[in-house]
Amino acid sequence: MSAGATGVGSLPGGDAREAAKTATGSFEDFPYLPELPARGPGADMIGRSTGLLVDMYAHVEPSGWRIGDRPGRDTRRARSWLGEDLDALEEFTQGYTGRLKVQAVGPWTLAAALELHGGEAMLQDAGACRDLAGSLAEGLREHLADVRKRIPGAEIVLQLDEPSLTAVLLGRVRSASGYRTYRAVDRQVVEGTLREVFAVHDGEVIVHCCAPEVPFGLLRRAGAAGVSFDFSLLTEREDDAIGEAVEAGTKLFAGVVPGTDAPLSDPGGSVMGVRKLWRRLGLAPGTLSESVVVTPSCGLAGASPAYARAVQAHCVRAARSLADNPE
């Protein structure tokens, strides 16, 4: 069966029903729960995920999201918007059976973005990172149970957004002052934490990382069923890791279409690079459409509404072109 196409997560605008209608209408076989960061703090990627945390709260400071002692207005707002988005999705997925994707920020990007009381990132404190991962895992468990209850026929795919993962591994996350960077986190610790968070879901877990140098091998070993990435950032250095991942059954969510307004080539042209990669890796063309899901390169929050709709339809046609002409 063809792996098809889906979205990454965010859409422009602030209308939950309009967004749900677009996400379910564009991707009839693989819809997703849209995120609408334009609504403001709490609808942004980090704020939305802090709303999922259990027994851990955050609020907005001028410098960003900071851990606090009790739930405040920002937490309530994040939870209320997520509820609104789920209500809208539920309305447009009545009787739906098939794959459905929900997104949350992964533990390492969250640790790099959330501040402790003193203003430094949680990333610098190993104990705080462990607590954060535990709180996130608990929150995801509850969130997934809620989605299952609302859309019982859905086969839920959990996407964890980890745009900062490479920076965490390479010691490139900047401190509060900006003058120094936090120490690189040990790869085994990173992998172990991801494995624990992935374990909350008994279905497919994929990781979205739209930065260069995606650690394909580490994500595969941690148990990710798929990796979502910006295809334009790949270099031939990643060939071996990608080849091993595909041969081990990892799905590639290939972001082949720009996430902000740009001219769209023909759908076949958009996936030309994927076909070339397959040839370079010596993989059988017949496995292409089973292994590759076509997506935009990143979320569409910065796109115009018309482009966001056009891109999603384009991804579906590009996926069809891969399935029909893998060579």
Coordinates of C-alpha atoms in Angstrom, one line a residue:
M1 CA 0.0 0.0 0.0
S2 CA 1.2 3.5 -0.8
A3 CA 2.4 5.6 2.1
G4 CA 0.9 8.7 0.6
A5 CA 1.1 12.2 1.7
T6 CA 0.3 14.3 4.8
G7 CA 1.0 17.7 6.4
V8 CA 3.6 18.6 8.9
G9 CA 1.5 20.5 11.5
S10 CA 1.0 24.2 11.4
L11 CA -1.3 26.2 9.1
P12 CA -1.9 29.9 8.6
G13 CA -4.8 31.8 10.2
G14 CA -6.7 31.3 13.4
D15 CA -9.9 29.5 12.5
A16 CA -9.9 25.9 14.0
R17 CA -12.8 24.6 11.8
E18 CA -11.4 26.0 8.6
A19 CA -8.0 24.4 9.4
A20 CA -9.5 21.0 10.3
K21 CA -11.6 21.1 7.1
T22 CA -8.4 21.9 5.0
A23 CA -6.3 19.2 6.8
T24 CA -8.9 16.4 6.4
G25 CA -10.1 17.5 2.9
S26 CA -6.5 17.7 1.4
F27 CA -5.3 14.4 3.0
E28 CA -8.3 12.1 2.9
D29 CA -6.1 9.1 3.6
F30 CA -3.7 10.6 6.1
P31 CA -5.2 13.7 7.8
Y32 CA -3.5 15.5 10.8
L33 CA -4.5 17.7 13.7
P34 CA -3.6 21.3 12.6
E35 CA -1.8 23.8 14.8
L36 CA -2.5 27.6 14.4
P37 CA 0.4 29.5 16.0
A38 CA -1.0 32.9 14.6
R39 CA -3.5 32.9 17.5
G40 CA -0.6 33.8 19.8
P41 CA 1.2 32.4 22.9
G42 CA -0.2 29.0 23.8
A43 CA -1.0 28.2 20.2
D44 CA 2.7 28.2 19.3
M45 CA 4.6 24.9 19.1
I46 CA 6.3 25.3 22.5
G47 CA 3.3 26.7 24.3
R48 CA 0.9 24.1 23.0
S49 CA 3.2 21.3 24.2
T50 CA 3.6 22.9 27.7
G51 CA -0.2 22.7 27.9
L52 CA 0.2 18.9 27.7
L53 CA 2.6 18.6 30.6
V54 CA 1.4 16.9 33.8
D55 CA 2.3 18.5 37.2
M56 CA 4.6 21.0 35.4
Y57 CA 3.5 24.4 34.2
A58 CA 4.9 27.2 32.1
H59 CA 4.1 30.9 31.4
V60 CA 5.3 33.5 28.9
E61 CA 8.1 35.8 29.8
P62 CA 9.5 38.4 27.4
S63 CA 12.4 36.0 26.7
G64 CA 10.1 33.0 26.0
W65 CA 8.4 30.2 28.0
R66 CA 9.4 29.7 31.6
I67 CA 8.6 27.0 34.1
G68 CA 6.4 28.2 36.9
D69 CA 4.9 26.8 40.1
R70 CA 1.2 26.7 39.1
P71 CA -1.0 26.7 36.1
G72 CA -1.8 30.3 35.0
R73 CA -3.6 32.1 32.2
D74 CA -1.0 30.9 29.5
T75 CA -1.5 27.2 30.5
R76 CA -5.3 27.6 30.4
R77 CA -5.2 29.3 27.0
A78 CA -2.9 26.5 25.5
R79 CA -5.3 23.8 26.8
S80 CA -8.4 25.6 25.6
W81 CA -7.0 26.1 22.1
L82 CA -6.0 22.4 21.9
G83 CA -9.5 21.5 23.0
E84 CA -11.0 23.7 20.3
D85 CA -8.7 22.1 17.6
L86 CA -9.7 18.6 18.7
D87 CA -13.4 19.5 18.6
A88 CA -13.0 20.8 15.1
L89 CA -11.0 17.7 14.0
E90 CA -13.6 15.4 15.6
E91 CA -16.4 17.1 13.6
F92 CA -14.6 16.6 10.3
T93 CA -13.5 12.9 11.0
Q94 CA -16.9 11.4 11.9
G95 CA -16.7 7.7 10.9
Y96 CA -13.1 8.1 9.7
T97 CA -10.9 4.9 9.7
G98 CA -7.3 5.1 8.8
R99 CA -4.1 6.9 9.7
L100 CA -4.4 10.2 11.6
K101 CA -1.4 12.2 12.8
V102 CA -1.1 14.4 15.9
Q103 CA 2.0 16.4 16.7
A104 CA 3.8 17.6 19.9
V105 CA 7.2 18.9 20.7
G106 CA 9.7 16.3 21.7
P107 CA 11.6 16.3 25.0
W108 CA 14.9 17.7 23.7
T109 CA 13.5 20.7 21.8
L110 CA 11.3 21.4 24.7
A111 CA 14.3 21.3 27.1
A112 CA 16.2 23.6 24.8
A113 CA 13.3 26.1 24.7
L114 CA 11.9 26.1 28.2
E115 CA 13.6 28.3 30.8
L116 CA 14.2 27.5 34.5
H117 CA 13.4 30.1 37.1
G118 CA 16.8 31.8 36.6
G119 CA 16.3 32.2 32.9
E120 CA 18.7 29.4 31.7
A121 CA 17.3 26.6 29.6
M122 CA 16.2 23.4 31.2
L123 CA 18.8 21.7 29.0
Q124 CA 21.6 22.6 31.3
D125 CA 20.1 20.6 34.2
A126 CA 20.1 16.8 33.7
G127 CA 17.6 16.2 36.5
A128 CA 15.2 18.9 35.1
C129 CA 15.4 17.2 31.6
R130 CA 14.4 13.9 33.2
D131 CA 11.5 15.4 35.0
L132 CA 10.4 17.2 31.8
A133 CA 10.5 14.0 29.7
G134 CA 8.5 12.1 32.4
S135 CA 5.9 14.9 32.5
L136 CA 5.6 15.1 28.7
A137 CA 5.3 11.3 28.5
E138 CA 2.4 11.3 31.0
G139 CA 0.7 14.2 29.2
L140 CA 1.0 12.5 25.8
R141 CA -0.5 9.3 27.2
E142 CA -3.6 11.3 28.2
H143 CA -3.7 13.3 25.0
L144 CA -3.6 10.1 22.8
A145 CA -6.3 8.5 24.9
D146 CA -8.5 11.6 24.3
V147 CA -7.9 11.5 20.6
R148 CA -8.7 7.8 20.5
K149 CA -12.0 8.4 22.3
R150 CA -13.0 11.2 19.9
I151 CA -12.0 9.4 16.7
P152 CA -12.2 5.7 17.6
G153 CA -11.6 4.4 14.0
A154 CA -8.3 6.3 13.7
E155 CA -4.9 4.6 13.6
I156 CA -3.0 7.3 15.4
V157 CA 0.5 8.3 14.3
L158 CA 2.3 10.4 16.9
Q159 CA 4.8 13.0 15.5
L160 CA 7.3 14.5 17.9
D161 CA 8.8 17.8 16.6
E162 CA 12.6 17.9 17.4
P163 CA 14.0 20.8 15.3
S164 CA 16.7 21.5 18.0
L165 CA 17.8 17.8 18.3
T166 CA 21.0 18.2 16.2
A167 CA 21.9 21.4 18.1
V168 CA 21.4 19.5 21.5
L169 CA 23.7 16.7 20.3
L170 CA 26.4 19.0 18.9
G171 CA 26.4 21.5 21.8
R172 CA 25.0 24.4 19.7
V173 CA 22.1 25.5 21.8
R174 CA 22.8 29.1 23.0
S175 CA 22.6 30.1 26.7
A176 CA 20.4 32.9 27.9
S177 CA 23.1 35.5 27.5
G178 CA 23.8 34.2 24.0
Y179 CA 27.6 34.3 24.7
R180 CA 28.0 30.7 25.3
T181 CA 26.4 27.4 24.4
Y182 CA 25.2 24.5 26.6
R183 CA 27.3 21.4 26.7
A184 CA 26.4 18.7 24.2
V185 CA 24.1 16.0 25.7
D186 CA 25.5 12.5 25.6
R187 CA 24.0 10.6 22.6
Q188 CA 23.0 7.6 24.8
V189 CA 21.1 9.9 27.1
V190 CA 19.3 11.6 24.2
E191 CA 18.5 8.2 22.6
G192 CA 17.3 6.7 26.0
T193 CA 15.0 9.6 26.7
L194 CA 13.5 9.5 23.3
R195 CA 12.9 5.7 23.6
E196 CA 11.1 6.3 26.9
V197 CA 8.8 9.0 25.4
F198 CA 8.1 6.9 22.3
A199 CA 7.0 4.1 24.6
V200 CA 3.8 5.9 25.6
H201 CA 2.3 5.1 22.2
D202 CA 1.8 1.6 21.0
G203 CA 1.3 2.8 17.4
E204 CA 3.6 4.6 14.9
V205 CA 5.9 7.3 16.3
I206 CA 7.7 9.6 13.9
V207 CA 10.1 12.4 14.6
H208 CA 10.1 15.7 12.6
C209 CA 13.5 17.5 12.4
C210 CA 13.7 20.3 9.8
A211 CA 17.4 21.1 10.6
P212 CA 20.5 20.0 8.7
E213 CA 22.3 16.8 9.9
V214 CA 19.3 14.8 11.0
P215 CA 20.5 11.9 13.2
F216 CA 18.8 9.2 11.3
G217 CA 20.7 6.3 12.9
L218 CA 20.0 7.5 16.5
L219 CA 16.3 8.0 15.8
R220 CA 16.0 4.6 14.2
R221 CA 17.8 3.0 17.2
A222 CA 15.5 4.9 19.6
G223 CA 12.5 3.2 17.9
A224 CA 11.1 5.9 15.6
A225 CA 9.0 4.3 12.9
G226 CA 9.6 7.3 10.6
V227 CA 11.6 10.4 10.2
S228 CA 10.2 13.7 8.8
F229 CA 12.7 16.1 7.4
D230 CA 13.4 18.9 4.9
F231 CA 14.6 17.0 1.8
S232 CA 16.5 20.1 0.5
L233 CA 18.9 20.0 3.5
L234 CA 20.1 16.4 2.8
T235 CA 23.7 15.9 1.7
E236 CA 25.2 12.7 0.3
R237 CA 26.9 12.3 3.8
E238 CA 23.5 11.1 5.0
D239 CA 23.2 8.4 2.3
D240 CA 24.5 5.5 4.4
A241 CA 22.3 6.3 7.4
I242 CA 19.2 6.8 5.2
G243 CA 19.9 3.5 3.4
E244 CA 20.2 1.6 6.6
A245 CA 17.1 3.2 8.0
V246 CA 15.0 2.4 4.9
E247 CA 16.3 -1.2 4.9
A248 CA 15.3 -1.5 8.6
G249 CA 11.8 -0.4 7.7
T250 CA 11.9 3.2 8.7
K251 CA 9.5 5.4 6.7
L252 CA 10.8 8.7 5.3
F253 CA 8.5 11.7 5.5
A254 CA 10.2 13.6 2.8
G255 CA 9.5 17.4 2.9
V256 CA 9.9 18.1 -0.8
V257 CA 7.7 21.2 -1.2
P258 CA 8.6 24.6 0.3
G259 CA 6.7 25.6 3.4
T260 CA 6.4 29.3 2.4
D261 CA 5.0 30.7 -0.8
A262 CA 7.1 29.7 -3.8
P263 CA 6.4 28.6 -7.4
L264 CA 5.3 25.0 -7.4
S265 CA 6.9 22.7 -10.1
D266 CA 4.9 19.8 -11.6
P267 CA 4.2 17.1 -8.9
G268 CA 6.6 14.6 -10.6
G269 CA 9.4 17.2 -10.5
S270 CA 8.9 17.7 -6.8
V271 CA 9.8 14.1 -6.1
M272 CA 12.6 13.8 -8.7
G273 CA 15.2 14.1 -5.9
V274 CA 13.6 11.2 -4.0
R275 CA 13.8 9.0 -7.1
K276 CA 17.5 10.0 -7.5
L277 CA 18.2 9.2 -3.9
W278 CA 16.7 5.8 -4.4
R279 CA 18.9 5.1 -7.4
R280 CA 22.0 6.4 -5.5
L281 CA 21.3 4.0 -2.6
G282 CA 20.7 1.1 -5.0
L283 CA 17.2 0.5 -3.5
A284 CA 14.5 -1.2 -5.5
P285 CA 12.2 1.4 -7.1
G286 CA 9.2 -0.7 -6.1
T287 CA 9.8 0.0 -2.4
L288 CA 9.6 3.8 -3.0
S289 CA 5.9 4.4 -2.4
E290 CA 5.8 2.1 0.6
S291 CA 8.7 3.8 2.3
V292 CA 8.1 7.5 1.4
V293 CA 5.4 9.8 2.6
V294 CA 5.4 13.2 0.8
T295 CA 5.0 16.3 2.9
P296 CA 5.8 20.1 2.8
S297 CA 9.4 20.8 4.0
C298 CA 8.1 22.3 7.3
G299 CA 4.9 23.6 8.9
L300 CA 2.8 26.1 6.8
A301 CA 2.2 28.8 9.4
G302 CA 4.2 31.3 7.4
A303 CA 2.4 30.6 4.1
S304 CA -0.6 32.4 2.6
P305 CA -3.9 30.5 3.1
A306 CA -4.1 29.9 -0.7
Y307 CA -0.6 28.6 -0.9
A308 CA -1.1 26.3 2.1
R309 CA -4.1 24.7 0.4
A310 CA -2.3 24.5 -3.0
V311 CA 0.8 22.8 -1.4
Q312 CA -1.2 20.2 0.4
A313 CA -3.0 19.2 -2.8
H314 CA 0.4 19.2 -4.6
C315 CA 1.8 16.8 -2.0
V316 CA -1.0 14.3 -2.7
R317 CA -0.4 14.5 -6.5
A318 CA 3.4 14.2 -6.0
A319 CA 2.9 11.0 -3.9
R320 CA 0.6 9.6 -6.6
S321 CA 3.4 10.3 -9.2
L322 CA 5.9 8.4 -7.0
A323 CA 3.6 5.4 -6.7
D324 CA 2.8 5.4 -10.5
N325 CA 6.3 6.1 -11.8
P326 CA 8.9 5.0 -9.2
E327 CA 11.7 4.8 -11.8

